[in-house]
């Protein structure tokens, strides 16, 4: 089990519905028991609840909204959102019946409401059962997100949907409803329907500065959480050059703000049989990014301050800064012969213009020269995760475990590499990439430059108390 990243024992963390209240983050989420396997073959689930003030220590509050019976609309309680309104907390959630409704010609997914006075004890209601609209797929209608639209003095609800028709069609869209009372909803049609994805999941909407940001998780292109931005809720929703927060191994991310900082709440999936060469499974481990709003209005990600402080509790080793230069091959430097299972590696990096690649290697067997690496492919403008050597071919299913990255400017860049169990998270400034590594060959950490030169600052390996 991870130590800093969150995963309740005996369960796998699924989609999360975060809300901040009275100094704490309440993380409503789905817990997959993997019996007999991951979603869609798991036991039905409702919403569980964990509470934290710092994303380091979590209090388990058990089941919050209990799933219905096998013949009820909410046999499963899929994702939704929680808001405070009229001195109550309102959970708009997706009721999904897997086993009976589709075969009986009923919509398998509809939106439902539960209410609470304290975020812990919930009562289901028969209010606002919002069924799929004509022309939309009745079995892909989920994950509502509700906000108060101050300008129009009404509630705005968006959700993920797709048009009726073959599941391969790129008709995924975010649709919108408005309401004055959270019970009577008026359909407003498509909110954002780009024709890019087969389905929109876990939509999110928030404002920072002069921009509105719309988050969507898709599973037909890169299988990641992406965002668009607009000057108003009416759009148009423009893409940025880098429209994501992380790679393939970070899914279904939603945001939550404490009024000062905004955090991204998503999960790192596991692989079938914990095998690097096999495909990803639904559910895994909660990992929190803090969202960075850059000066140009684009978004990045960093380690939350409290998590960084916790990981820096105890210094394991330090190494003075150094330089590596090899214009016609590889130069390598060992940073630590052994790294704790939970650790933070902090340093800085300057890359000389024209350098081809910088590899940060870990879980390495120095004799076999085998392990994992984050490759900063400088001339390609890309960061990627892979095993090394990639022999025999197909050592890792690393499709879309990469991010755009530009570091060929000779400037100093901050490097933070987090290890927690079998999860590795690399931050290069405010560019993040998560990965799982299931078969470590050793414990060594090193860095190498190929066809170029680098300057590395002091390297500090630290760990938790």
mmCIF file of N, CA and C in Angstrom, residues 283-362:
data_model
loop_
_atom_site.group_PDB
_atom_site.id
_atom_site.type_symbol
_atom_site.label_atom_id
_atom_site.label_comp_id
_atom_site.label_asym_id
_atom_site.label_seq_id
_atom_site.Cartn_x
_atom_site.Cartn_y
_atom_site.Cartn_z
ATOM 1 N N UNK A 283 -9.590 2.114 -11.697
ATOM 2 C CA UNK A 283 -9.344 2.292 -10.278
ATOM 3 C C UNK A 283 -7.887 2.090 -9.909
ATOM 4 N N UNK A 284 -7.523 2.628 -8.738
ATOM 5 C CA UNK A 284 -6.147 2.490 -8.296
ATOM 6 C C UNK A 284 -5.883 3.267 -7.033
ATOM 7 N N UNK A 285 -5.062 4.324 -7.141
ATOM 8 C CA UNK A 285 -4.572 5.073 -5.997
ATOM 9 C C UNK A 285 -4.769 6.565 -6.223
ATOM 10 N N UNK A 286 -5.253 7.263 -5.194
ATOM 11 C CA UNK A 286 -5.447 8.710 -5.279
ATOM 12 C C UNK A 286 -4.109 9.436 -5.275
ATOM 13 N N UNK A 287 -3.936 10.344 -6.222
ATOM 14 C CA UNK A 287 -2.769 11.227 -6.262
ATOM 15 C C UNK A 287 -3.273 12.654 -6.466
ATOM 16 N N UNK A 288 -2.753 13.572 -5.661
ATOM 17 C CA UNK A 288 -3.181 14.967 -5.691
ATOM 18 C C UNK A 288 -2.104 15.823 -6.357
ATOM 19 N N UNK A 289 -2.489 16.613 -7.347
ATOM 20 C CA UNK A 289 -1.662 17.696 -7.869
ATOM 21 C C UNK A 289 -2.244 19.025 -7.405
ATOM 22 N N UNK A 290 -1.405 20.010 -7.187
ATOM 23 C CA UNK A 290 -1.896 21.381 -7.057
ATOM 24 C C UNK A 290 -1.852 22.038 -8.422
ATOM 25 N N UNK A 291 -2.948 22.670 -8.815
ATOM 26 C CA UNK A 291 -3.017 23.312 -10.122
ATOM 27 C C UNK A 291 -2.257 24.627 -10.090
ATOM 28 N N UNK A 292 -1.445 24.840 -11.092
ATOM 29 C CA UNK A 292 -0.690 26.079 -11.268
ATOM 30 C C UNK A 292 -1.307 26.847 -12.436
ATOM 31 N N UNK A 293 -1.678 28.092 -12.195
ATOM 32 C CA UNK A 293 -2.158 28.960 -13.264
ATOM 33 C C UNK A 293 -0.993 29.840 -13.702
ATOM 34 N N UNK A 294 -0.492 29.615 -14.893
ATOM 35 C CA UNK A 294 0.661 30.365 -15.386
ATOM 36 C C UNK A 294 0.244 31.780 -15.808
ATOM 37 N N UNK A 295 1.229 32.607 -16.045
ATOM 38 C CA UNK A 295 0.955 34.005 -16.380
ATOM 39 C C UNK A 295 0.182 34.157 -17.682
ATOM 40 N N UNK A 296 0.294 33.163 -18.572
ATOM 41 C CA UNK A 296 -0.437 33.245 -19.848
ATOM 42 C C UNK A 296 -1.802 32.573 -19.779
ATOM 43 N N UNK A 297 -2.216 32.140 -18.587
ATOM 44 C CA UNK A 297 -3.534 31.528 -18.428
ATOM 45 C C UNK A 297 -3.576 30.044 -18.703
ATOM 46 N N UNK A 298 -2.453 29.436 -19.072
ATOM 47 C CA UNK A 298 -2.412 27.983 -19.217
ATOM 48 C C UNK A 298 -2.230 27.351 -17.837
ATOM 49 N N UNK A 299 -2.459 26.049 -17.749
ATOM 50 C CA UNK A 299 -2.449 25.359 -16.466
ATOM 51 C C UNK A 299 -1.319 24.342 -16.388
ATOM 52 N N UNK A 300 -0.746 24.230 -15.200
ATOM 53 C CA UNK A 300 0.259 23.220 -14.915
ATOM 54 C C UNK A 300 -0.053 22.543 -13.599
ATOM 55 N N UNK A 301 0.922 21.800 -13.070
ATOM 56 C CA UNK A 301 0.703 21.047 -11.833
ATOM 57 C C UNK A 301 1.984 21.009 -11.012
ATOM 58 N N UNK A 302 1.826 20.997 -9.679
ATOM 59 C CA UNK A 302 2.957 20.910 -8.764
ATOM 60 C C UNK A 302 2.575 20.030 -7.586
ATOM 61 N N UNK A 303 3.562 19.704 -6.734
ATOM 62 C CA UNK A 303 3.287 18.964 -5.512
ATOM 63 C C UNK A 303 2.610 19.906 -4.517
ATOM 64 N N UNK A 304 1.518 19.499 -3.891
ATOM 65 C CA UNK A 304 0.943 20.327 -2.822
ATOM 66 C C UNK A 304 1.973 20.596 -1.738
ATOM 67 N N UNK A 305 1.958 21.809 -1.195
ATOM 68 C CA UNK A 305 2.984 22.217 -0.232
ATOM 69 C C UNK A 305 3.053 21.282 0.974
ATOM 70 N N UNK A 306 1.897 20.880 1.498
ATOM 71 C CA UNK A 306 1.897 20.018 2.684
ATOM 72 C C UNK A 306 2.503 18.651 2.378
ATOM 73 N N UNK A 307 2.267 18.145 1.179
ATOM 74 C CA UNK A 307 2.851 16.860 0.778
ATOM 75 C C UNK A 307 4.365 17.004 0.626
ATOM 76 N N UNK A 308 4.780 18.107 0.018
ATOM 77 C CA UNK A 308 6.221 18.364 -0.128
ATOM 78 C C UNK A 308 6.894 18.437 1.240
ATOM 79 N N UNK A 309 6.296 19.171 2.164
ATOM 80 C CA UNK A 309 6.868 19.295 3.512
ATOM 81 C C UNK A 309 6.981 17.941 4.196
ATOM 82 N N UNK A 310 5.946 17.112 4.059
ATOM 83 C CA UNK A 310 5.958 15.787 4.679
ATOM 84 C C UNK A 310 7.051 14.905 4.083
ATOM 85 N N UNK A 311 7.228 14.966 2.783
ATOM 86 C CA UNK A 311 8.243 14.147 2.126
ATOM 87 C C UNK A 311 9.661 14.624 2.440
ATOM 88 N N UNK A 312 9.778 15.855 2.900
ATOM 89 C CA UNK A 312 11.091 16.394 3.240
ATOM 90 C C UNK A 312 11.410 16.269 4.728
ATOM 91 N N UNK A 313 10.660 15.446 5.429
ATOM 92 C CA UNK A 313 10.824 15.359 6.882
ATOM 93 C C UNK A 313 12.207 14.884 7.294
ATOM 94 N N UNK A 314 12.784 13.984 6.551
ATOM 95 C CA UNK A 314 14.066 13.388 6.959
ATOM 96 C C UNK A 314 14.969 13.237 5.741
ATOM 97 N N UNK A 315 16.153 13.825 5.799
ATOM 98 C CA UNK A 315 17.103 13.729 4.695
ATOM 99 C C UNK A 315 17.824 12.389 4.732
ATOM 100 N N UNK A 316 17.825 11.708 3.612
ATOM 101 C CA UNK A 316 18.493 10.411 3.502
ATOM 102 C C UNK A 316 19.912 10.570 2.968
ATOM 103 N N UNK A 317 20.057 11.408 1.945
ATOM 104 C CA UNK A 317 21.381 11.626 1.367
ATOM 105 C C UNK A 317 21.396 12.935 0.601
ATOM 106 N N UNK A 318 22.587 13.486 0.439
ATOM 107 C CA UNK A 318 22.786 14.670 -0.394
ATOM 108 C C UNK A 318 24.008 14.451 -1.273
ATOM 109 N N UNK A 319 23.987 15.115 -2.410
ATOM 110 C CA UNK A 319 25.136 15.065 -3.317
ATOM 111 C C UNK A 319 25.364 16.472 -3.857
ATOM 112 N N UNK A 320 26.608 16.948 -3.852
ATOM 113 C CA UNK A 320 26.881 18.278 -4.412
ATOM 114 C C UNK A 320 26.551 18.321 -5.904
ATOM 115 N N UNK A 321 26.347 19.522 -6.403
ATOM 116 C CA UNK A 321 26.066 19.679 -7.823
ATOM 117 C C UNK A 321 27.237 19.238 -8.693
ATOM 118 N N UNK A 322 26.956 18.940 -9.947
ATOM 119 C CA UNK A 322 27.985 18.449 -10.871
ATOM 120 C C UNK A 322 27.543 18.715 -12.303
ATOM 121 N N UNK A 323 28.465 18.460 -13.218
ATOM 122 C CA UNK A 323 28.175 18.601 -14.641
ATOM 123 C C UNK A 323 28.506 17.302 -15.361
ATOM 124 N N UNK A 324 27.748 17.034 -16.408
ATOM 125 C CA UNK A 324 28.027 15.910 -17.305
ATOM 126 C C UNK A 324 28.071 16.442 -18.730
ATOM 127 N N UNK A 325 29.065 15.966 -19.500
ATOM 128 C CA UNK A 325 29.227 16.456 -20.877
ATOM 129 C C UNK A 325 29.719 15.302 -21.740
ATOM 130 N N UNK A 326 28.946 14.932 -22.716
ATOM 131 C CA UNK A 326 29.354 13.888 -23.677
ATOM 132 C C UNK A 326 28.628 14.172 -24.981
ATOM 133 N N UNK A 327 29.349 14.673 -25.964
ATOM 134 C CA UNK A 327 28.723 15.109 -27.211
ATOM 135 C C UNK A 327 28.538 13.993 -28.225
ATOM 136 N N UNK A 328 29.160 12.828 -27.968
ATOM 137 C CA UNK A 328 29.053 11.740 -28.944
ATOM 138 C C UNK A 328 28.716 10.423 -28.284
ATOM 139 N N UNK A 329 27.906 10.477 -27.217
ATOM 140 C CA UNK A 329 27.535 9.262 -26.511
ATOM 141 C C UNK A 329 26.897 9.591 -25.176
ATOM 142 N N UNK A 330 27.113 8.714 -24.181
ATOM 143 C CA UNK A 330 26.425 8.826 -22.896
ATOM 144 C C UNK A 330 27.418 9.065 -21.770
ATOM 145 N N UNK A 331 27.042 9.986 -20.872
ATOM 146 C CA UNK A 331 27.757 10.179 -19.612
ATOM 147 C C UNK A 331 26.758 10.011 -18.480
ATOM 148 N N UNK A 332 27.140 9.246 -17.438
ATOM 149 C CA UNK A 332 26.207 8.893 -16.369
ATOM 150 C C UNK A 332 26.785 9.230 -15.008
ATOM 151 N N UNK A 333 25.892 9.550 -14.058
ATOM 152 C CA UNK A 333 26.284 9.777 -12.680
ATOM 153 C C UNK A 333 25.277 9.106 -11.760
ATOM 154 N N UNK A 334 25.768 8.271 -10.840
ATOM 155 C CA UNK A 334 24.899 7.663 -9.836
ATOM 156 C C UNK A 334 24.561 8.719 -8.790
ATOM 157 N N UNK A 335 23.270 8.866 -8.494
ATOM 158 C CA UNK A 335 22.808 9.841 -7.515
ATOM 159 C C UNK A 335 22.622 9.219 -6.138
ATOM 160 N N UNK A 336 22.214 7.965 -6.103
ATOM 161 C CA UNK A 336 22.042 7.252 -4.833
ATOM 162 C C UNK A 336 22.016 5.766 -5.125
ATOM 163 N N UNK A 337 22.743 4.956 -4.352
ATOM 164 C CA UNK A 337 22.721 3.507 -4.590
ATOM 165 C C UNK A 337 21.406 2.876 -4.166
ATOM 166 N N UNK A 338 20.682 3.555 -3.274
ATOM 167 C CA UNK A 338 19.424 3.011 -2.785
ATOM 168 C C UNK A 338 18.497 4.170 -2.422
ATOM 169 N N UNK A 339 17.220 4.029 -2.768
ATOM 170 C CA UNK A 339 16.219 5.051 -2.487
ATOM 171 C C UNK A 339 15.091 4.412 -1.684
ATOM 172 N N UNK A 340 14.629 5.047 -0.606
ATOM 173 C CA UNK A 340 13.525 4.474 0.163
ATOM 174 C C UNK A 340 12.274 4.268 -0.677
ATOM 175 N N UNK A 341 11.428 3.386 -0.196
ATOM 176 C CA UNK A 341 10.187 3.065 -0.916
ATOM 177 C C UNK A 341 9.297 4.295 -1.054
ATOM 178 N N UNK A 342 9.272 5.155 -0.034
ATOM 179 C CA UNK A 342 8.589 6.441 -0.103
ATOM 180 C C UNK A 342 9.650 7.515 0.013
ATOM 181 N N UNK A 343 9.789 8.355 -1.014
ATOM 182 C CA UNK A 343 10.901 9.302 -1.034
ATOM 183 C C UNK A 343 10.605 10.456 -1.981
ATOM 184 N N UNK A 344 11.361 11.533 -1.775
ATOM 185 C CA UNK A 344 11.362 12.683 -2.673
ATOM 186 C C UNK A 344 12.802 12.952 -3.077
ATOM 187 N N UNK A 345 13.029 13.045 -4.370
ATOM 188 C CA UNK A 345 14.338 13.416 -4.901
ATOM 189 C C UNK A 345 14.209 14.821 -5.471
ATOM 190 N N UNK A 346 14.993 15.761 -4.935
ATOM 191 C CA UNK A 346 14.898 17.162 -5.347
ATOM 192 C C UNK A 346 16.243 17.626 -5.890
ATOM 193 N N UNK A 347 16.200 18.344 -7.018
ATOM 194 C CA UNK A 347 17.410 18.934 -7.576
ATOM 195 C C UNK A 347 17.004 19.990 -8.605
ATOM 196 N N UNK A 348 18.007 20.546 -9.274
ATOM 197 C CA UNK A 348 17.770 21.455 -10.391
ATOM 198 C C UNK A 348 18.561 20.952 -11.587
ATOM 199 N N UNK A 349 18.144 21.405 -12.756
ATOM 200 C CA UNK A 349 18.759 20.909 -13.991
ATOM 201 C C UNK A 349 18.854 22.039 -15.009
ATOM 202 N N UNK A 350 20.056 22.198 -15.567
ATOM 203 C CA UNK A 350 20.261 23.062 -16.738
ATOM 204 C C UNK A 350 20.701 22.179 -17.898
ATOM 205 N N UNK A 351 20.101 22.398 -19.039
ATOM 206 C CA UNK A 351 20.380 21.585 -20.213
ATOM 207 C C UNK A 351 20.982 22.470 -21.291
ATOM 208 N N UNK A 352 22.161 22.090 -21.778
ATOM 209 C CA UNK A 352 22.818 22.876 -22.807
ATOM 210 C C UNK A 352 22.045 22.783 -24.118
ATOM 211 N N UNK A 353 21.978 23.879 -24.867
ATOM 212 C CA UNK A 353 21.295 23.836 -26.169
ATOM 213 C C UNK A 353 21.878 22.742 -27.057
ATOM 214 N N UNK A 354 21.011 22.059 -27.769
ATOM 215 C CA UNK A 354 21.429 21.001 -28.674
ATOM 216 C C UNK A 354 21.525 19.629 -28.042
ATOM 217 N N UNK A 355 21.375 19.547 -26.712
ATOM 218 C CA UNK A 355 21.405 18.247 -26.039
ATOM 219 C C UNK A 355 20.246 17.388 -26.526
ATOM 220 N N UNK A 356 20.523 16.115 -26.743
ATOM 221 C CA UNK A 356 19.496 15.242 -27.316
ATOM 222 C C UNK A 356 18.569 14.668 -26.258
ATOM 223 N N UNK A 357 19.122 14.075 -25.188
ATOM 224 C CA UNK A 357 18.253 13.415 -24.210
ATOM 225 C C UNK A 357 18.922 13.401 -22.837
ATOM 226 N N UNK A 358 18.079 13.514 -21.786
ATOM 227 C CA UNK A 358 18.511 13.352 -20.401
ATOM 228 C C UNK A 358 17.624 12.284 -19.789
ATOM 229 N N UNK A 359 18.221 11.255 -19.191
ATOM 230 C CA UNK A 359 17.470 10.156 -18.582
ATOM 231 C C UNK A 359 17.640 10.178 -17.067
ATOM 232 N N UNK A 360 16.543 10.169 -16.344
ATOM 233 C CA UNK A 360 16.556 9.990 -14.897
ATOM 234 C C UNK A 360 16.136 8.552 -14.645
ATOM 235 N N UNK A 361 17.065 7.746 -14.163
ATOM 236 C CA UNK A 361 16.851 6.305 -14.053
ATOM 237 C C UNK A 361 16.689 5.885 -12.589
ATOM 238 N N UNK A 362 15.824 4.908 -12.356
ATOM 239 C CA UNK A 362 15.573 4.460 -10.989
ATOM 240 C C UNK A 362 15.177 2.988 -11.001
#
